[in-house]
XYZ file of C-alpha atoms in Angstrom:
381
model
C -24.316 5.233 14.053
C -27.908 4.791 12.870
C -26.905 3.110 9.633
C -25.307 0.065 11.174
C -24.862 -2.927 8.957
C -25.003 -6.344 10.619
C -23.528 -9.260 8.724
C -24.354 -12.670 10.089
C -22.147 -15.576 9.138
C -24.876 -18.212 9.447
C -23.886 -21.848 9.746
C -20.269 -20.893 9.211
C -18.762 -24.009 10.652
C -21.256 -26.387 9.065
C -20.483 -24.898 5.664
C -16.750 -25.424 6.078
C -15.067 -27.509 3.389
C -11.388 -28.323 3.577
C -9.418 -29.414 0.517
C -6.184 -31.047 1.545
C -3.359 -32.702 -0.305
C -1.676 -34.055 2.830
C -2.933 -34.562 6.376
C -1.611 -36.008 9.596
C -2.942 -36.071 13.155
C -3.914 -32.827 14.909
C -1.528 -31.243 17.353
C -1.393 -28.071 19.454
C -2.125 -24.630 18.022
C 1.487 -23.577 18.434
C 2.814 -26.428 16.265
C -0.077 -27.875 14.257
C 0.958 -30.861 12.168
C -2.060 -30.787 9.864
C -0.559 -29.869 6.494
C -3.090 -28.291 4.166
C -2.013 -27.010 0.787
C -5.538 -25.752 0.150
C -8.348 -24.785 2.479
C -11.710 -23.546 1.241
C -14.458 -21.936 3.309
C -17.825 -20.823 1.957
C -20.376 -18.964 4.050
C -23.765 -17.311 3.524
C -24.274 -13.649 4.370
C -27.439 -11.952 5.630
C -27.622 -8.251 6.400
C -30.122 -5.603 7.475
C -29.556 -1.846 7.193
C -31.788 1.232 7.292
C -30.103 2.295 4.047
C -30.208 -0.952 2.029
C -32.941 -2.911 3.869
C -32.628 -6.717 3.671
C -29.671 -8.153 1.819
C -28.267 -11.607 1.214
C -25.283 -13.165 -0.473
C -22.306 -15.460 -0.150
C -18.626 -15.290 0.607
C -15.673 -17.603 0.215
C -12.039 -17.853 1.282
C -9.419 -20.012 -0.429
C -6.048 -20.201 1.336
C -2.993 -22.025 0.006
C 0.826 -22.154 -0.075
C 3.038 -21.913 -3.156
C 6.164 -23.179 -1.425
C 7.722 -24.449 1.781
C 5.398 -23.352 4.595
C 8.323 -22.650 6.909
C 9.657 -19.875 4.664
C 6.754 -18.986 2.323
C 3.852 -16.922 3.554
C 0.311 -18.190 2.930
C -1.623 -16.873 -0.047
C -5.365 -16.432 -0.215
C -8.293 -15.350 -2.345
C -11.260 -13.726 -0.598
C -14.660 -13.013 -2.125
C -17.607 -11.237 -0.498
C -20.797 -10.619 -2.458
C -24.270 -9.398 -1.501
C -27.511 -8.325 -3.155
C -30.476 -6.468 -1.664
C -34.228 -6.609 -2.137
C -33.897 -3.146 -3.712
C -31.623 -4.557 -6.442
C -28.432 -3.127 -4.966
C -25.106 -4.908 -5.266
C -21.808 -5.197 -3.416
C -18.855 -7.228 -4.706
C -15.421 -7.476 -3.083
C -12.573 -9.594 -4.454
C -9.159 -9.763 -2.798
C -6.083 -11.682 -3.940
C -2.901 -11.828 -1.836
C -0.241 -14.086 -3.366
C 3.302 -14.978 -2.313
C 5.477 -17.101 -4.581
C 7.958 -19.627 -3.183
C 10.308 -18.086 -0.648
C 8.285 -14.843 -0.834
C 10.284 -13.882 -3.921
C 7.277 -12.111 -5.419
C 4.244 -10.584 -3.718
C 1.172 -9.887 -5.872
C -1.779 -8.036 -4.349
C -5.072 -6.993 -5.928
C -8.268 -5.724 -4.300
C -11.348 -4.969 -6.414
C -14.619 -3.621 -5.055
C -17.897 -2.686 -6.696
C -20.872 -1.112 -4.951
C -24.190 0.097 -6.285
C -25.753 1.271 -3.021
C -27.577 4.223 -1.500
C -25.493 6.156 1.014
C -26.121 9.117 3.265
C -24.997 12.378 1.693
C -23.321 14.567 4.300
C -22.281 17.310 1.926
C -25.795 18.778 2.073
C -25.255 20.356 5.495
C -25.410 19.638 9.219
C -28.877 18.116 9.566
C -30.125 16.158 12.621
C -29.046 12.540 12.808
C -31.174 10.279 10.624
C -32.353 13.143 8.393
C -29.421 13.229 6.008
C -30.595 12.796 2.407
C -29.545 9.757 0.409
C -27.775 9.483 -2.900
C -27.001 6.386 -4.929
C -23.307 5.571 -5.113
C -22.027 3.435 -7.983
C -18.310 2.929 -7.458
C -15.607 0.635 -8.794
C -12.175 0.599 -7.161
C -9.072 -1.448 -7.870
C -5.781 -1.333 -5.977
C -3.025 -3.611 -7.258
C 0.718 -3.895 -6.872
C 3.541 -6.313 -7.616
C 6.567 -6.420 -5.307
C 9.926 -8.150 -5.696
C 11.958 -9.165 -2.646
C 15.198 -7.184 -2.651
C 16.623 -8.347 0.674
C 15.281 -10.624 3.409
C 12.703 -8.101 4.626
C 12.609 -5.438 1.907
C 10.278 -5.425 -1.104
C 9.853 -2.887 -3.876
C 7.632 -2.766 -6.919
C 4.974 -1.098 -9.055
C 1.569 -0.011 -7.797
C -1.563 0.984 -9.677
C -5.068 2.126 -8.857
C -8.315 2.615 -10.729
C -11.409 4.405 -9.488
C -14.745 4.974 -11.174
C -17.667 6.774 -9.536
C -21.211 7.746 -10.488
C -23.700 9.472 -8.167
C -27.413 10.216 -8.495
C -29.871 11.968 -6.203
C -32.528 9.868 -4.483
C -34.256 12.821 -2.829
C -36.690 15.216 -4.487
C -34.687 18.103 -3.019
C -31.704 17.046 -5.174
C -28.991 17.894 -2.607
C -26.212 16.551 -4.803
C -27.257 18.471 -7.907
C -27.633 21.670 -5.898
C -24.245 21.338 -4.203
C -21.043 22.998 -5.369
C -18.876 19.900 -4.838
C -16.229 19.232 -7.461
C -16.838 15.922 -9.216
C -20.390 15.593 -7.884
C -21.439 13.516 -10.914
C -18.434 11.193 -10.646
C -15.545 10.350 -12.919
C -12.848 7.840 -13.888
C -9.183 7.927 -12.898
C -6.182 5.651 -13.437
C -3.088 5.891 -11.220
C 0.409 4.453 -11.564
C 3.367 4.622 -9.191
C 5.574 2.685 -6.821
C 5.448 0.727 -3.584
C 8.102 -0.044 -0.958
C 7.568 -2.489 1.922
C 9.718 -3.418 4.918
C 8.321 -6.424 6.787
C 9.772 -8.428 9.705
C 6.462 -9.798 11.072
C 6.389 -13.422 12.149
C 2.987 -13.804 10.492
C 1.046 -11.515 8.194
C -2.109 -11.999 10.276
C -2.508 -12.174 14.070
C 1.073 -10.969 14.308
C 2.904 -11.621 17.586
C 6.109 -9.708 16.898
C 7.824 -7.662 14.240
C 7.699 -4.455 12.237
C 5.803 -3.492 9.100
C 6.218 -0.384 6.943
C 4.637 0.249 3.546
C 4.686 3.373 1.386
C 2.582 3.669 -1.770
C 2.710 6.689 -4.069
C 0.650 6.857 -7.277
C -0.222 9.614 -9.746
C -2.974 9.889 -12.336
C -2.058 8.968 -15.902
C -3.870 9.415 -19.205
C -6.208 12.175 -20.280
C -8.620 12.205 -17.362
C -10.266 15.386 -16.110
C -8.314 15.472 -12.833
C -4.585 15.304 -12.145
C -3.930 14.138 -8.588
C -1.306 12.329 -6.534
C -2.161 9.846 -3.774
C 0.325 8.953 -1.029
C -0.141 6.318 1.683
C 2.030 5.489 4.714
C 1.270 2.457 6.899
C 3.549 1.614 9.850
C 2.991 -1.104 12.474
C 4.792 -2.497 15.533
C 3.906 -5.741 17.335
C 5.192 -7.029 20.663
C 4.405 -10.012 22.926
C 3.351 -9.091 26.474
C 3.204 -12.673 27.778
C 3.123 -16.000 25.955
C -0.594 -15.550 25.191
C -0.973 -11.751 25.223
C 0.136 -9.445 22.437
C -0.098 -5.765 21.581
C 0.128 -3.919 18.296
C 0.381 -0.272 17.261
C -0.383 1.300 13.895
C 0.299 4.720 12.442
C -1.480 5.481 9.181
C -1.437 8.554 6.945
C -2.808 9.161 3.460
C -2.949 12.302 1.360
C -4.384 13.299 -2.011
C -2.924 16.387 -3.680
C -3.723 18.289 -6.854
C -4.936 21.617 -8.185
C -8.512 20.328 -8.370
C -9.608 17.307 -6.336
C -12.979 15.600 -6.910
C -14.881 14.848 -3.726
C -14.994 11.116 -4.541
C -11.175 11.032 -4.247
C -11.169 12.479 -0.736
C -10.341 10.171 2.152
C -13.358 8.777 4.015
C -12.952 8.335 7.761
C -14.233 5.038 9.141
C -14.056 1.376 8.077
C -13.683 -2.130 9.478
C -9.906 -1.566 9.719
C -9.357 2.141 10.432
C -11.369 4.325 12.825
C -13.880 1.616 13.619
C -17.174 3.029 14.877
C -17.710 5.690 12.202
C -20.020 5.614 9.183
C -17.782 5.503 6.137
C -18.140 8.805 4.315
C -19.464 10.825 7.253
C -16.216 12.822 7.336
C -14.150 13.646 4.227
C -10.762 15.286 3.755
C -7.605 15.507 1.666
C -5.511 14.065 4.467
C -6.260 11.127 6.750
C -4.220 10.394 9.880
C -4.795 7.582 12.385
C -3.028 6.214 15.458
C -4.449 3.018 16.944
C -3.446 0.167 19.220
C -4.903 -3.277 19.822
C -4.449 -5.751 22.665
C -5.020 -9.438 21.854
C -5.453 -12.240 24.354
C -5.596 -15.941 23.490
C -6.886 -17.452 26.768
C -6.732 -21.108 25.709
C -3.464 -21.060 23.778
C -2.008 -23.975 25.758
C -4.929 -26.274 25.017
C -4.606 -28.972 22.394
C -5.958 -28.072 18.977
C -8.581 -30.763 18.362
C -9.952 -29.379 15.133
C -12.568 -26.929 13.975
C -14.248 -26.264 17.332
C -11.080 -25.914 19.424
C -11.097 -23.261 22.151
C -7.407 -22.720 21.431
C -8.405 -20.900 18.247
C -10.257 -18.091 20.052
C -8.664 -14.662 20.557
C -10.184 -11.736 22.450
C -9.254 -8.160 21.581
C -9.593 -4.600 22.832
C -8.619 -1.554 20.783
C -8.432 2.217 20.994
C -7.164 5.008 18.816
C -7.689 8.454 17.397
C -7.703 10.068 13.992
C -9.137 12.671 11.678
C -9.549 13.775 8.079
C -8.739 17.354 7.151
C -7.988 19.650 4.235
C -4.526 21.104 3.694
C -3.455 23.543 6.430
C -6.734 22.987 8.293
C -5.711 20.433 10.933
C -7.205 21.186 14.361
C -6.557 19.112 17.491
C -10.117 19.757 18.644
C -11.381 17.882 15.584
C -9.436 14.694 16.373
C -11.897 11.872 16.995
C -11.606 8.829 19.296
C -12.265 5.195 18.488
C -12.462 2.314 20.954
C -14.067 -1.084 21.326
C -13.607 -4.813 21.735
C -14.113 -7.999 19.772
C -13.312 -11.659 19.232
C -11.521 -13.672 16.562
C -11.714 -17.322 15.518
C -8.868 -18.875 13.550
C -10.180 -21.205 10.864
C -6.604 -21.779 9.649
C -4.232 -21.854 12.658
C -1.156 -22.613 10.562
C -1.562 -19.351 8.639
C -3.352 -17.590 11.530
C -6.221 -16.630 9.246
C -9.371 -15.722 11.126
C -12.862 -14.302 11.085
C -13.509 -11.466 13.520
C -16.305 -9.467 15.052
C -15.695 -5.993 16.502
C -17.977 -3.659 18.438
C -16.746 -0.072 18.187
C -17.700 3.397 19.385
C -16.584 6.845 18.367
C -17.424 10.487 18.831
C -20.680 11.885 20.270
C -21.663 14.933 18.210
C -23.710 17.609 19.956
C -27.363 16.636 20.126
C -26.761 13.316 18.398
C -26.268 9.697 19.411
C -22.746 8.396 19.894
C -21.363 7.041 16.640
C -20.856 3.278 16.680
C -20.519 0.246 14.467
C -20.499 -3.546 14.440
C -18.120 -5.274 12.045
C -17.783 -8.844 10.810
C -14.612 -9.169 8.775
C -11.891 -11.456 7.437
C -8.542 -11.303 9.257
C -7.293 -8.640 11.654
C -7.782 -4.898 11.223
C -3.973 -4.557 11.138
């Protein structure tokens, strides 16, 4: 993928700040005795892309517990923000909160981008010659779940999306296209969410099952009336005491009489179908099967603090998926994804980590193989 975006977490470890209410001596990774009610990490971000040029910014992660750590999952707030020399902006805010005993789960993810992107709706042009449009998008996904039984949660989900697009090319490919919703729009969704979760940990899971279904429908007097459905199923199993494997099946679908193109699923991200430029392929339906093997080579070593080898995990992954319109699924269009990466746990007790992945995908005729490099917070799944 020509438009790779490289994020460099410079001086990550030197910028680490830990806020702790109670501490004892360090122990092994498997049973760390350091008790931290709060942990805060701030890091600078530098990026270079053919689309956005030079960019810079800052990110931060605050992790904490709202109850007994043995029964309450860790909560965290994640912020990632960048600005480019061309006055373009990206903001990402994520809140994942569990109350004591996991009685309530509150999740909210807000993103804002004001960036140029490649416009693939203009036709099949040679790689690197796709025209650019400016994409101004705001997205919010939020839900509140109540624990019904030990592993079952149910609640209310909502979503908001706002999009505005403008041509950056004198040929005006967007204006001249026949795409529905080519100028953008605003939509509010409301619906329900059901989750079944037996994972030992939410991140870097070693064993357990996870199943989440979200179904939301537009409300209000917006121009479009659509329904969005998402299924996310995962299985994790230990192979040996320091080797683990996970599988994920993902499916999403947007349905309605008229669907704006900005509501269509976009294949490719740091979590699903790694290796593809996000937005290169669009469709009503999005299906993915992927697996990931994780190996912690120094698991038995004593955890001596921030620079411990015991906190390193290596990973290899592979999968396949596609986006497609209703009744237009073709096996020949299914695309591969594969790659490898590494993770470093900055919070072993909660298994929170920073990761880097190198991924490859399809090789279109006459074009370079699609690929991507990703720096991200926590595991892909």
